C-alpha positions as a Python dict, from the first residue, in 0.01 Angstrom:
ca = {
    (1, 'M'): (0, 0, 0),
    (2, 'L'): (-377, -73, -87),
    (3, 'T'): (-433, -387, -267),
    (4, 'N'): (-663, -368, -576),
    (5, 'E'): (-933, -486, -430),
    (6, 'Q'): (-930, -233, -189),
    (7, 'L'): (-897, 66, -408),
    (8, 'A'): (-1206, -127, -580),
    (9, 'A'): (-1399, -146, -275),
    (10, 'F'): (-1301, 243, -178),
    (11, 'R'): (-1442, 363, -531),
    (12, 'S'): (-1750, 164, -514),
    (13, 'R'): (-1793, 310, -178),
    (14, 'L'): (-1701, 680, -297),
    (15, 'I'): (-1933, 629, -616),
    (16, 'E'): (-2215, 549, -398),
    (17, 'M'): (-2139, 833, -153),
    (18, 'K'): (-2182, 1074, -460),
    (19, 'R'): (-2475, 947, -586),
    (20, 'E'): (-2693, 957, -264),
    (21, 'M'): (-2531, 1300, -220),
    (22, 'E'): (-2664, 1431, -555),
    (23, 'E'): (-3000, 1265, -520),
    (24, 'R'): (-3034, 1426, -175),
    (25, 'L'): (-2942, 1775, -285),
    (26, 'K'): (-3179, 1725, -560),
    (27, 'Q'): (-3516, 1672, -374),
    (28, 'N'): (-3401, 1945, -127),
    (29, 'G'): (-3303, 2196, -365),
    (30, 'H'): (-2988, 2250, -228),
    (31, 'F'): (-3168, 2311, 116),
    (32, 'G'): (-3365, 2576, -71),
    (33, 'M'): (-3082, 2762, -173),
    (34, 'I'): (-3203, 2761, -524),
    (35, 'R'): (-3485, 2937, -441),
    (36, 'S'): (-3478, 3344, -518),
    (37, 'H'): (-3602, 3440, -187),
    (38, 'A'): (-3609, 3262, 159),
    (39, 'H'): (-4014, 3356, 149),
    (40, 'D'): (-4049, 3112, -96),
    (41, 'A'): (-3950, 2820, 96),
    (42, 'V'): (-4237, 2903, 376),
    (43, 'G'): (-4506, 3039, 106),
    (44, 'E'): (-4475, 3435, 219),
    (45, 'L'): (-4484, 3716, -53),
    (46, 'A'): (-4375, 3959, 178),
    (47, 'S'): (-4233, 4015, 536),
    (48, 'C'): (-4480, 4319, 548),
    (49, 'D'): (-4747, 4181, 769),
    (50, 'N'): (-4487, 3908, 992),
    (51, 'H'): (-4381, 3918, 1331),
    (52, 'P'): (-4024, 4000, 1410),
    (53, 'A'): (-4045, 3715, 1590),
    (54, 'D'): (-4153, 3488, 1282),
    (55, 'E'): (-3909, 3684, 1063),
    (56, 'A'): (-3590, 3600, 1295),
    (57, 'T'): (-3682, 3196, 1318),
    (58, 'E'): (-3723, 3208, 964),
    (59, 'L'): (-3371, 3400, 954),
    (60, 'Y'): (-3259, 3121, 1164),
    (61, 'E'): (-3358, 2855, 951),
    (62, 'R'): (-3217, 3017, 642),
    (63, 'E'): (-2840, 3075, 776),
    (64, 'K'): (-2881, 2691, 888),
    (65, 'D'): (-2996, 2606, 530),
    (66, 'L'): (-2686, 2804, 396),
    (67, 'A'): (-2457, 2652, 625),
    (68, 'L'): (-2583, 2298, 548),
    (69, 'D'): (-2566, 2344, 194),
    (70, 'E'): (-2209, 2490, 199),
    (71, 'H'): (-2107, 2180, 406),
    (72, 'T'): (-2261, 1903, 187),
    (73, 'E'): (-2119, 2112, -120),
    (74, 'R'): (-1763, 2077, 30),
    (75, 'E'): (-1806, 1728, 87),
    (76, 'F'): (-1917, 1672, -259),
    (77, 'H'): (-1595, 1827, -374),
    (78, 'E'): (-1390, 1592, -195),
    (79, 'I'): (-1563, 1313, -292),
    (80, 'E'): (-1484, 1438, -663),
    (81, 'R'): (-1142, 1507, -599),
    (82, 'A'): (-1056, 1104, -400),
    (83, 'L'): (-1238, 980, -720),
    (84, 'Q'): (-996, 1202, -943),
    (85, 'A'): (-697, 1048, -731),
    (86, 'L'): (-806, 691, -773),
    (87, 'D'): (-807, 770, -1181),
    (88, 'E'): (-472, 882, -1138),
    (89, 'G'): (-319, 640, -912),
    (90, 'A'): (-282, 859, -619),
    (91, 'Y'): (-528, 734, -383),
    (92, 'G'): (-425, 630, -55),
    (93, 'I'): (-86, 883, -94),
    (94, 'C'): (-42, 1159, 114),
    (95, 'R'): (-13, 1461, -106),
    (96, 'V'): (256, 1647, 120),
    (97, 'C'): (506, 1374, 252),
    (98, 'G'): (407, 1075, -25),
    (99, 'R'): (361, 825, 234),
    (100, 'P'): (66, 603, 231),
    (101, 'I'): (-211, 699, 424),
    (102, 'P'): (-339, 412, 684),
    (103, 'Y'): (-604, 200, 585),
    (104, 'E'): (-778, 270, 910),
    (105, 'R'): (-793, 628, 822),
    (106, 'L'): (-951, 543, 471),
    (107, 'E'): (-1191, 371, 622),
    (108, 'A'): (-1300, 614, 867),
    (109, 'L'): (-1250, 890, 630),
    (110, 'P'): (-1258, 826, 242),
    (111, 'T'): (-1244, 1107, 107),
    (112, 'T'): (-905, 1212, 295),
    (113, 'L'): (-606, 1281, 73),
    (114, 'Y'): (-351, 1375, 326),
    (115, 'C'): (-188, 1139, 649),
    (116, 'R'): (-279, 1242, 966),
    (117, 'E'): (-1, 1427, 1046),
    (118, 'H'): (-50, 1654, 746),
    (119, 'S'): (-391, 1732, 743),
    (120, 'P'): (-530, 2094, 656),
    (121, 'D'): (-781, 2056, 956),
    (122, 'Q'): (-511, 2009, 1245),
    (123, 'T'): (-640, 2333, 1420),
    (124, 'V'): (-870, 2308, 1654),
    (125, 'S'): (-1083, 2587, 1751),
    (126, 'Q'): (-1095, 2718, 2079),
    (127, 'K'): (-1363, 2984, 2006),
    (128, 'R'): (-1675, 2963, 2204),
    (129, 'P'): (-2011, 3113, 2063),
    (130, 'L'): (-2036, 3500, 2165),
    (131, 'E'): (-2386, 3430, 2354),
    (132, 'E'): (-2201, 3203, 2583),
    (133, 'G'): (-2047, 3505, 2688),
    (134, 'V'): (-2350, 3633, 2840),
    (135, 'L'): (-2527, 3321, 2950),
    (136, 'M'): (-2295, 3194, 3276),
    (137, 'P'): (-2532, 3142, 3554),
    (138, 'P'): (-2747, 3308, 3704),
    (139, 'F'): (-2766, 3626, 3480),
    (140, 'G'): (-2379, 3632, 3317),
    (141, 'K'): (-2208, 3950, 3381),
    (142, 'F'): (-2517, 4121, 3393),
    (143, 'D'): (-2611, 4050, 3767),
    (144, 'F'): (-2438, 4360, 4000),
    (145, 'D'): (-2556, 4264, 4295),
    (146, 'D'): (-2256, 4164, 4435),
    (147, 'R'): (-2090, 4532, 4386),
    (148, 'A'): (-2222, 4736, 4706),
    (149, 'E'): (-2159, 5063, 4553),
    (150, 'S'): (-2371, 4948, 4245),
    (151, 'V'): (-2760, 5050, 4200),
    (152, 'A'): (-2804, 4958, 3846),
    (153, 'Y'): (-3076, 4746, 3682),
    (154, 'D'): (-2941, 4441, 3609),
    (155, 'A'): (-3055, 4135, 3434),
    (156, 'E'): (-3166, 4022, 3738),
    (157, 'D'): (-3423, 4317, 3821),
    (158, 'A'): (-3505, 4290, 3440),
    (159, 'W'): (-3600, 3876, 3514),
    (160, 'Q'): (-3801, 3973, 3822),
    (161, 'E'): (-4023, 4271, 3626),
    (162, 'V'): (-4085, 3984, 3342),
    (163, 'A'): (-4145, 3676, 3649),
    (164, 'R'): (-4415, 3905, 3803),
    (165, 'Y'): (-4651, 3809, 3529),
    (166, 'G'): (-4588, 3462, 3610),
    (167, 'T'): (-4354, 3134, 3584),
    (168, 'S'): (-4380, 2770, 3533),
    (169, 'D'): (-4257, 2765, 3927),
    (170, 'T'): (-4568, 2689, 4167),
    (171, 'P'): (-4524, 2735, 4542),
    (172, 'S'): (-4409, 2412, 4608),
    (173, 'D'): (-4112, 2473, 4362),
    (174, 'L'): (-3981, 2779, 4654),
    (175, 'G'): (-3990, 2642, 4976),
    (176, 'K'): (-4161, 2931, 5150),
    (177, 'N'): (-4497, 3046, 5208),
    (178, 'V'): (-4637, 3281, 4912),
    (179, 'D'): (-4961, 3445, 4948),
    (180, 'F'): (-5040, 3451, 4532),
    (181, 'Y'): (-4892, 3361, 4216),
    (182, 'G'): (-4707, 3644, 4172),
    (183, 'E'): (-4482, 3583, 4360),
    (184, 'T'): (-4341, 3256, 4275),
    (185, 'Y'): (-4032, 3358, 4163),
    (186, 'A'): (-3688, 3421, 4320),
    (187, 'E'): (-3665, 3742, 4541),
    (188, 'S'): (-4029, 3843, 4500),
    (189, 'E'): (-4006, 4041, 4812),
    (190, 'E'): (-3720, 4242, 4675),
    (191, 'N'): (-3839, 4613, 4623),
    (192, 'V'): (-3913, 4722, 4249),
    (193, 'G'): (-3845, 5088, 4226),
    (194, 'Y'): (-3771, 5195, 4516),
    (195, 'V'): (-3493, 5094, 4803),
    (196, 'E'): (-3684, 5134, 5141),
    (197, 'D'): (-4041, 5011, 5220),
    (198, 'L'): (-4131, 5373, 5320),
    (199, 'E'): (-4055, 5496, 4970),
    (200, 'N'): (-4319, 5272, 4851),
    (201, 'F'): (-4612, 5493, 5021),
    (202, 'A'): (-4490, 5811, 5163),
    (203, 'A'): (-4503, 6143, 4890),
    (204, 'V'): (-4402, 6445, 4982),
    (205, 'D'): (-4343, 6757, 4771),
    (206, 'L'): (-4008, 6912, 4670),
    (207, 'H'): (-4012, 7073, 5020),
    (208, 'G'): (-4137, 6797, 5282),
    (209, 'R'): (-4485, 6898, 5276),
    (210, 'H'): (-4836, 6786, 5240),
    (211, 'V'): (-4723, 6419, 5342),
    (212, 'R'): (-4958, 6194, 5189),
    (213, 'V'): (-4959, 5779, 5281),
    (214, 'Y'): (-5106, 5542, 5065),
    (215, 'P'): (-5227, 5231, 5144),
    (216, 'T'): (-5025, 4926, 5063),
    (217, 'R'): (-4918, 4641, 5207),
    (218, 'E'): (-4576, 4781, 5314),
    (219, 'H'): (-4708, 5049, 5467),
    (220, 'E'): (-4927, 4830, 5705),
    (221, 'L'): (-4660, 4574, 5769),
    (222, 'L'): (-4431, 4898, 5883),
    (223, 'E'): (-4723, 5029, 6114),
    (224, 'N'): (-4772, 4679, 6272),
    (225, 'I'): (-4392, 4652, 6353),
    (226, 'L'): (-4383, 5009, 6499),
    (227, 'D'): (-4708, 4991, 6668),
    (228, 'D'): (-4536, 4658, 6830),
    (229, 'E'): (-4227, 4841, 6919),
    (230, 'G'): (-4392, 5161, 7021),
    (231, 'I'): (-4138, 5370, 6800),
    (232, 'M'): (-4224, 5616, 6507),
    (233, 'S'): (-3974, 5504, 6271),
    (234, 'N'): (-3817, 5239, 6189),
    (235, 'I'): (-3471, 5351, 6334),
    (236, 'G'): (-3599, 5416, 6624),
    (237, 'D'): (-3801, 5690, 6830),
    (238, 'L'): (-3749, 6045, 6720),
    (239, 'P'): (-3591, 6341, 6958),
    (240, 'A'): (-3927, 6515, 7097),
    (241, 'Y'): (-3827, 6835, 6915),
    (242, 'E'): (-3855, 6596, 6551),
    (243, 'K'): (-4155, 6426, 6723),
    (244, 'D'): (-4423, 6739, 6763),
    (245, 'P'): (-4420, 6832, 6397),
    (246, 'Y'): (-4527, 6501, 6325),
    (247, 'T'): (-4814, 6415, 6581),
    (248, 'V'): (-5176, 6393, 6505),
    (249, 'E'): (-5255, 6714, 6727),
    (250, 'E'): (-4975, 6923, 6579),
    (251, 'S'): (-5093, 6819, 6219),
    (252, 'Y'): (-5477, 6952, 6335),
    (253, 'R'): (-5327, 7285, 6442),
    (254, 'R'): (-5127, 7339, 6123),
    (255, 'Y'): (-5467, 7263, 5929),
    (256, 'D'): (-5682, 7493, 6112),
    (257, 'E'): (-5452, 7780, 6088),
    (258, 'R'): (-5409, 7792, 5711),
    (259, 'P'): (-5740, 7947, 5537),
    (260, 'S'): (-5761, 7756, 5256),
    (261, 'Q'): (-5546, 7418, 5176),
    (262, 'Q'): (-5583, 7116, 4955),
    (263, 'H'): (-5634, 6817, 5185),
    (264, 'F'): (-5609, 6446, 5048),
    (265, 'G'): (-5737, 6568, 4735),
    (266, 'E'): (-6025, 6809, 4848),
    (267, 'T'): (-6027, 7160, 4881),
    (268, 'T'): (-6137, 7333, 5152),
    (269, 'P'): (-6236, 7685, 5208),
}
């Protein structure tokens, strides 16, 4: 059982806690909750001219203030119940089993009215924030690179699209040589919008006619590789019956036989 001196000390401590809490709630206006609208806290009259990101920040702050106010109000009521128990002579006695609450527990939590075994807050929540479900490294459950059959646009592709415009990385952070800062991100050499390098510079119509080649770095690299190997495609040399239609001589012959055609953006009569 608690002595009279201990009960008096706990009463004094609870009264001081209540006074400090009342003063704090008065100064911050119950964390701004007494205002009519969240706009009052930031001096805004309306949201019409605000950026959505600014509105999201204000919403987050409002939700945080609401949670802090509810938590403080709960503590305030627990202090009042503890003081009432002191007035009734029931302070330090568990309301469930009727046994004395250990002094060490009251020292750590002077507002409690229960022993440790019968505390209402026995359940430890194992729930995690929903955001953690998509924040697993490196791109959460939206990284489909390890799925051989998947060609979906995943989180990694989205990051690469954004990273092309600049990141905080420098060439020294990557451990490889880069030509410009637009390549200072992971897998910058990966194709964007196409699979094979050939698809980046070759274009044909629905029937495969009017092949046009756009000068790109990938095109130049492929040409150099083919020239070094002495072949016409990256899968090897073509058979004669397939090679002839693609030779320069054959293309000129077909061009001369047509009475009128469009060639590289110019019309020849």
